[in-house]
XYZ file of C-alpha atoms in Angstrom:
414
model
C 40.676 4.438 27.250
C 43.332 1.866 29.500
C 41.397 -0.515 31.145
C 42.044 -2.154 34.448
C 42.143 -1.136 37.900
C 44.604 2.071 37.277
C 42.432 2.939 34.775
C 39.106 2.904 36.245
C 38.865 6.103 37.467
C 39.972 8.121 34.181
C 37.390 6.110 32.552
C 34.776 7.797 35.131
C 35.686 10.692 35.191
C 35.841 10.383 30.758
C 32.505 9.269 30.923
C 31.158 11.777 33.436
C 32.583 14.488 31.224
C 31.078 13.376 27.892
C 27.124 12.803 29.662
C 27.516 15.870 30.709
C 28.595 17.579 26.949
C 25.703 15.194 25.907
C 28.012 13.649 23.597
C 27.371 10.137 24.416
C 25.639 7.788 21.947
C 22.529 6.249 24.376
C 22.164 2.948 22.058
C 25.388 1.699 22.315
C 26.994 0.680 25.811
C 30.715 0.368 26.427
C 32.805 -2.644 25.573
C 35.867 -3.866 25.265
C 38.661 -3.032 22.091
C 41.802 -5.157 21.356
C 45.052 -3.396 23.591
C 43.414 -4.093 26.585
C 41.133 -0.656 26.383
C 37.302 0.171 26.648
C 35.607 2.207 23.776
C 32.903 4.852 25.004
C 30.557 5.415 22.252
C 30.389 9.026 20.943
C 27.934 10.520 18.450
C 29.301 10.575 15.193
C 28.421 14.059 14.661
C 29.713 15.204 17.728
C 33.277 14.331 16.971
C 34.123 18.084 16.188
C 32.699 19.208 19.803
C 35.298 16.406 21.771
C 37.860 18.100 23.649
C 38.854 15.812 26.489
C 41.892 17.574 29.346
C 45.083 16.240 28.597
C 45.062 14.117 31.607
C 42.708 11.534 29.987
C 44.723 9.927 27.136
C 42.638 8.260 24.297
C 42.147 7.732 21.080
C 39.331 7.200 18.528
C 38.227 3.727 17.069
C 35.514 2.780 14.928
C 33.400 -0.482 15.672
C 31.714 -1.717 12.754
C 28.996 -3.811 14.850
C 28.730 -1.691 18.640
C 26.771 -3.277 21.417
C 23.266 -1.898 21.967
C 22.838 -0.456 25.225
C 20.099 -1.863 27.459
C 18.079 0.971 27.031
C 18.055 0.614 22.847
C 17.261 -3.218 23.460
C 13.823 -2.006 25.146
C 13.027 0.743 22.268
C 9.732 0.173 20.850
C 9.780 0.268 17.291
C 8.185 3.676 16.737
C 10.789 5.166 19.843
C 13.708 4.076 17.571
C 12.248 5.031 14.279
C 11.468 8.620 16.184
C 15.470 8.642 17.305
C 16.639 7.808 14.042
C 14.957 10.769 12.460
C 15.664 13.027 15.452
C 19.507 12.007 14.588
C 19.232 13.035 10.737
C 17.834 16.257 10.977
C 20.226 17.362 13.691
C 19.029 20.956 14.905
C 16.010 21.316 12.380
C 14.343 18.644 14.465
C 10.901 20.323 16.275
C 7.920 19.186 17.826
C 6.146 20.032 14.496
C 7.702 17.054 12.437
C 7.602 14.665 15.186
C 3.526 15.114 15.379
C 4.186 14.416 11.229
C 5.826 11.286 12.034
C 3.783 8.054 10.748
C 1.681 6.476 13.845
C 1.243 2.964 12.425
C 2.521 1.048 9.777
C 2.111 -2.761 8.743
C 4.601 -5.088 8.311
C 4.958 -7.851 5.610
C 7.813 -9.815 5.509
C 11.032 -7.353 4.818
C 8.404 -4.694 3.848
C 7.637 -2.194 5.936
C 3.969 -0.231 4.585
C 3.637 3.113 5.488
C -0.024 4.740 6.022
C -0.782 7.241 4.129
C -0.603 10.110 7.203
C 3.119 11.805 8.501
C 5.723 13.208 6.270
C 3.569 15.576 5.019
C 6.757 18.643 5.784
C 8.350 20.293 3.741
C 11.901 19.178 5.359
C 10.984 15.862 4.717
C 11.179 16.514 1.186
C 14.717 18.303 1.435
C 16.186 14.517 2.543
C 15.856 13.475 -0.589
C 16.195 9.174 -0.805
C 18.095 9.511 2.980
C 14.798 9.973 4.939
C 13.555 6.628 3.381
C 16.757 4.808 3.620
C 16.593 6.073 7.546
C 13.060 4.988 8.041
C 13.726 1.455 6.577
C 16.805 0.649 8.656
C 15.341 1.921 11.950
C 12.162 -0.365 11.386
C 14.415 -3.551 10.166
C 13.201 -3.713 6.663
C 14.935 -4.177 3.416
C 11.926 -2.326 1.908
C 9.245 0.239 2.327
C 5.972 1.576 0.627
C 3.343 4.070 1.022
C -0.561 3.662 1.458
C -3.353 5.744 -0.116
C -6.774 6.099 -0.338
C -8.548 3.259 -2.192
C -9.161 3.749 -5.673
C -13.020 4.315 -6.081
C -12.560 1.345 -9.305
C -15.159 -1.585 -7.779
C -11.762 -3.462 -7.451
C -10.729 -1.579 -3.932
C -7.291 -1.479 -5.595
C -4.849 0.062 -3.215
C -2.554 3.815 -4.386
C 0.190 2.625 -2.635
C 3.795 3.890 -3.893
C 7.368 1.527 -3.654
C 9.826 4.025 -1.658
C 12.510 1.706 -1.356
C 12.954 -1.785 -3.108
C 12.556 -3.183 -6.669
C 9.176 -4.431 -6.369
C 5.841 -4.700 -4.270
C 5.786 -8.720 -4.022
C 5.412 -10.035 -0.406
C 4.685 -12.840 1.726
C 2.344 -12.896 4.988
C 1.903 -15.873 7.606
C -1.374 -16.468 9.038
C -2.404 -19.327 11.172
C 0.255 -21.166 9.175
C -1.325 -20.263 6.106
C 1.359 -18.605 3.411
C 0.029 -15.368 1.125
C 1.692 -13.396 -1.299
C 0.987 -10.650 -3.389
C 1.749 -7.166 -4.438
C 1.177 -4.498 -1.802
C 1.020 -1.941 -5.011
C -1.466 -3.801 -6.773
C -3.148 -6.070 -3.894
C -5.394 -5.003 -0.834
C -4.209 -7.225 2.536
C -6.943 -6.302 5.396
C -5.073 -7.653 8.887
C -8.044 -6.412 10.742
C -9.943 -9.614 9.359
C -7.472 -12.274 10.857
C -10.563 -12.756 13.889
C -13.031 -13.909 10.905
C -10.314 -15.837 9.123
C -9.606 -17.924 12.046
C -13.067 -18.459 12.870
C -13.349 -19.519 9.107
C -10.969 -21.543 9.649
C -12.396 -23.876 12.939
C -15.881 -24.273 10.929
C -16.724 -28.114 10.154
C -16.259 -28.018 6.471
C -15.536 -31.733 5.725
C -16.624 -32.762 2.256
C -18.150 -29.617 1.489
C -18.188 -27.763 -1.559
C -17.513 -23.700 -0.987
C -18.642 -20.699 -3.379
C -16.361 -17.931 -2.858
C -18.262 -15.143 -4.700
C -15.601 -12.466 -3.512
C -12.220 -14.265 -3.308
C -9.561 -11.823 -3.718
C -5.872 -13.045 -2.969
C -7.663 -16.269 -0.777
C -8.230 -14.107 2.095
C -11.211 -16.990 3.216
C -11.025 -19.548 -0.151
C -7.445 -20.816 1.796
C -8.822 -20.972 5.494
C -11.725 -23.268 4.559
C -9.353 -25.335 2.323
C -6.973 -25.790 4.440
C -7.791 -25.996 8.220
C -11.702 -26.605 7.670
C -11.184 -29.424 5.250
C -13.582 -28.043 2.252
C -13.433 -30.783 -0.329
C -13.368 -28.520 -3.047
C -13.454 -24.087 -3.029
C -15.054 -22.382 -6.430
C -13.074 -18.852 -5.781
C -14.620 -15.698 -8.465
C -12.700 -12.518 -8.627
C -12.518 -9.799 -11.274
C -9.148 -7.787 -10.103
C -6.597 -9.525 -12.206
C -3.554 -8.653 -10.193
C -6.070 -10.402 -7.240
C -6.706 -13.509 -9.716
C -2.756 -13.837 -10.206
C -1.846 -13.443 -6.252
C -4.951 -16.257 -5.853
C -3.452 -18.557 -7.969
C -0.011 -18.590 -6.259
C -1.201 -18.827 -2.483
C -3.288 -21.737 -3.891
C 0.218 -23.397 -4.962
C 2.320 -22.050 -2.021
C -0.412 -23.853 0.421
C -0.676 -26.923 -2.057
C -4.287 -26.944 -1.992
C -4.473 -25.638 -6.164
C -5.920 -28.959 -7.308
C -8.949 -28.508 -5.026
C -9.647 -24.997 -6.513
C -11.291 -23.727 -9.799
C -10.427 -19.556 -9.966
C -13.566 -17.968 -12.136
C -12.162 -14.826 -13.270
C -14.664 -12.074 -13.681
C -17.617 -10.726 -12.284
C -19.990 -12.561 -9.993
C -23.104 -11.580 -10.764
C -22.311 -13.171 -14.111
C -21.316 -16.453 -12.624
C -23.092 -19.504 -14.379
C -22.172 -22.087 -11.819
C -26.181 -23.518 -10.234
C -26.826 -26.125 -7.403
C -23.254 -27.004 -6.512
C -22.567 -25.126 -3.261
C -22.901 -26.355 0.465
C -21.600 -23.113 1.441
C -21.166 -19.863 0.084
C -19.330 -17.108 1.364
C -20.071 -13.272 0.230
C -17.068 -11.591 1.833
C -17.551 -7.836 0.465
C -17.863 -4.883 2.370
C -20.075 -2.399 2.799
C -22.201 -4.747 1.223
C -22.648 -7.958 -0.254
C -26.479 -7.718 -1.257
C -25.674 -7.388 -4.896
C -24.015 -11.036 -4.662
C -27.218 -12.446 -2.544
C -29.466 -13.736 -5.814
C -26.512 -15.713 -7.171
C -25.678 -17.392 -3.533
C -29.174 -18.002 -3.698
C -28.550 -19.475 -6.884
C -25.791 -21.628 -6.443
C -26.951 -23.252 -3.518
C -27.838 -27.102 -3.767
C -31.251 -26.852 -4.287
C -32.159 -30.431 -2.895
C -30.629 -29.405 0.140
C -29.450 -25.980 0.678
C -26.438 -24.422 2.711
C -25.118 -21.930 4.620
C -24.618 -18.505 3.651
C -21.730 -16.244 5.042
C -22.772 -12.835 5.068
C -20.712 -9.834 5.566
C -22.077 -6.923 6.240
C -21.458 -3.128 7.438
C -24.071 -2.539 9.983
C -24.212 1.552 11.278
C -24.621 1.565 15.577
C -26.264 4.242 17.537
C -24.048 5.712 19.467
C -27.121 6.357 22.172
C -27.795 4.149 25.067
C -29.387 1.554 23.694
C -32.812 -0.576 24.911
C -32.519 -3.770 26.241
C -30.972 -6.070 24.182
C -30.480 -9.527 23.202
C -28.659 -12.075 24.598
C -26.938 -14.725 22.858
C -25.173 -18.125 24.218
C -21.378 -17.566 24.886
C -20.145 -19.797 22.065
C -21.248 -16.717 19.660
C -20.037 -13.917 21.328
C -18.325 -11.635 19.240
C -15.061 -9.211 19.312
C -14.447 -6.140 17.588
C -10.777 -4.766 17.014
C -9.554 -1.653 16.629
C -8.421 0.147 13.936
C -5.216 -1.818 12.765
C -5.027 -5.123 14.268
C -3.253 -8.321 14.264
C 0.362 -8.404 14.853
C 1.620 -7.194 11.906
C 0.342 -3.797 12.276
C 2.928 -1.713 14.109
C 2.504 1.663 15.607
C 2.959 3.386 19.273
C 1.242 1.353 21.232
C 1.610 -2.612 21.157
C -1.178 -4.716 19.990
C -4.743 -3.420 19.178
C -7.505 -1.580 21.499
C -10.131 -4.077 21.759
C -13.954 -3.275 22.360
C -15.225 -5.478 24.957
C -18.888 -6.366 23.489
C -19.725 -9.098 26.458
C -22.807 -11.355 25.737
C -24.791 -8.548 23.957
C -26.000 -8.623 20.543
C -27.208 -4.787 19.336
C -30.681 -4.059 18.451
C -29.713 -2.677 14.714
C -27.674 -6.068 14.648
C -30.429 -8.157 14.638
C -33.099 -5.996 13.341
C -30.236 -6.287 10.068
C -30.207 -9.999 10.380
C -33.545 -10.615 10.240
C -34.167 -8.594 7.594
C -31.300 -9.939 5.424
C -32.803 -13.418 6.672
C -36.259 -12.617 4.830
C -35.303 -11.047 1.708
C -33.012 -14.596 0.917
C -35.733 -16.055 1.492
C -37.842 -14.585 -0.647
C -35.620 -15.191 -3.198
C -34.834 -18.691 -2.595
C -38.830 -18.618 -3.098
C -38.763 -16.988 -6.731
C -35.837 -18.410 -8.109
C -36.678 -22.297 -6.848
C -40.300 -22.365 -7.084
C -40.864 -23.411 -3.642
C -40.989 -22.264 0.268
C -37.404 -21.975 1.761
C -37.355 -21.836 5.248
C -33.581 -19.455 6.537
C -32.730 -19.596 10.349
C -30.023 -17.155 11.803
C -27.416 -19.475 13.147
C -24.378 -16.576 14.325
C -23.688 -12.951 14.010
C -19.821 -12.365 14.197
C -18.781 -8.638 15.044
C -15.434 -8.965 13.108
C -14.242 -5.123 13.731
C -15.049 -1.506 14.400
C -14.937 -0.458 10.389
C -15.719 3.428 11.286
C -17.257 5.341 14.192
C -20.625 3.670 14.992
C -20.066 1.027 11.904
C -19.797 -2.216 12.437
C -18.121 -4.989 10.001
C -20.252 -8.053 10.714
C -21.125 -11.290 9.052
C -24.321 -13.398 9.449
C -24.206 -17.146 9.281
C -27.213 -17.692 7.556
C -28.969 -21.723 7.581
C -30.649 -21.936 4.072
C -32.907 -24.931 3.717
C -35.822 -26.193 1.690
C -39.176 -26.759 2.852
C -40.306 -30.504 2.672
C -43.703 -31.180 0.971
């Protein structure tokens, strides 16, 4: 349309008539063309419906990079990827596939990860490779998967499918710490960043760390390198987990401070070397508990890192324990951290306050005296073990708790 002063009211009354066909294109605004005009944008497949009067002369451009409205600018990530679909289906679009639409997703790098819920329709299927190459532009990936169930193999290997991309290898950034691996072979839990961090501010200096369940380095690279462990045995039996290990132990230079013991745990044959051992399995890590016991220095013991799922009445509960503020714990919702995308921004956070629950602690304690009884048998003498911290790292299921107990392992003097 002419721009300028004589112009300004055609281009009104232009605009006015194509809001009112709904033929306007709401992410893009209007801007200026070469000739001294301004482009209005129109929806591509509207173009057949435009019939303008005679009195308002134009003519039709394409703009290979339009400006985004205002509006588009302040989409949310699931409002454009909702849009975007909305726009490819046209007049089969209903209530019934937007409900089918994928609430949350996780982000790594260029990939986008899909869960495993929404496009479940049939019309999904009719898109053919256009639905996914719609999804990955309107999310700003290059790439995009699909999430399953875990595989019931002992290795908690993910079914996740490649959609669109060559292959599943990615890189995620946390506190400044660089992992890859392979979303299709490789779990990656964001809801554990809270514990990792924590991990991370311990006083490790000149320690020497067990890592009984290491996987890709989800803890082995936080106490290497922000706690300042002097040296990190890591064990792990998945072998697509063993390769990812050894590459975030390069990409974070710390691989010279690091042996990788690939197989199973219980079989390890390291004794008496650790300071610290860390048993980072859920629901349970009591099968790992006589070999932390084991290789703990047996002159002077350690401190085991316990992780736990711990089930939580849901009825009001008796009093309850307090505990000083520094070990106050948080629990996130499910999908956390910031690279877990979905509807609503961020994660919904359970506010625990300064409360520890009763089942908590009556699972602490009890963990507390079975190591050491152990310690007892396998050493030969009395071990005394003193509950230093129970972390609440996340809401793992209705009434379930994923916790970890700092546990103070020591031998008694004669």
């Amino acid at each position: 349309l002419p721009c300028g002063r004589e112009g300004l009211t055609v281009l009104w009354l232009c605009r006015e008539h194509l809001e009112e066909e709904q033929l306007l294109d709401g992410r893009y605004r209007l801007q200026k063309v070469p000739g001294g005009h301004v482009a209005l944008p129109v929806l591509e497949e509207k173009l057949s419906q435009l019939q303008l009067p005679e009195e308002m002369p134009c003519g039709l451009v394409q703009i290979q990079d339009p400006v985004p409205s205002r509006a588009a600018r302040r989409r949310t990530p699931a409002q454009k990827l909702r849009d975007e679909l909305q726009r490819l289906l046209g007049e089969s679009w209903s209530e019934e596939l937007e409900r089918d639409v994928p609430r949350a997703w996780q982000r790594h790098g260029d990939l986008v990860l899909l869960s495993e819920d929404g496009f479940r329709a049939a019309a999904w299927k009719k898109l053919g490779p256009a639905l996914w190459e719609t999804v990955t532009s309107a999310l700003g990936a290059r790439r995009l998967a699909r999430g399953g169930r875990v595989l019931p193999d002992g290795m908690r290997s993910p079914s996740v499918t490649l959609l669109l991309g060559q292959d599943g290898w990615v890189e995620h950034v946390d506190n400044g710490i660089r992992y890859t691996f392979d979303v299709t072979k490789c779990m990656f839990s964001p809801g554990n960043i809270t514990e990792k961090l924590r991990v991370a501010s311990l006083p490790c200096s000149g320690e020497v760390l067990v890592d009984l369940y290491a996987g890709i380095g989800y803890f082995t690279l936080p106490y290497l390198v922000h706690a300042a462990a002097a040296f990190a045995h890591a064990c792990e039996w998945n072998g697509h987990a063993v390769e990812a290990l050894r590459r975030n132990l390069a990409l974070n230079g710390v691989q010279d401070r690091c042996r990788v013991h690939h197989g199973d745990s219980r079989q390890l044959e390291l004794r008496d070397v650790a300071d610290r051992v860390n048993l980072g399995l859920i629901p349970s890590s009591e099968e790992g508990w006589p070999v932390a016991c084991r290789v703990l220095k047996k002159g002077t013991g350690g401190v085991l890192h316990i992780h736990h799922n711990v089930e939580t009445l849901p009825t009001p509960a008796p009093p309850q324990t307090l505990v000083p503020q520094a070990e106050r714990g948080s629990l996130d919702g499910a999908g956390s951290d910031g690279e877990v995308h979905s509807p609503v921004e961020g994660s919904r956070k359970e506010k625990l306050g300064a409360r520890i629950r009763p089942e908590w602690q009556r699972w602490a304690e009890a963990a507390a005296a079975q190591i050491q009884g152990l310690l007892a048998e396998l050493h030969g003498q009395p071990w005394r073990t003193s509950i230093l911290h129970i972390e609440a790292v996340k809401s793992y299921a209705p009434h379930v708790h994923h916790l970890v107990l700092d546990l103070e392992c020591r031998p008694t003097l004669p």
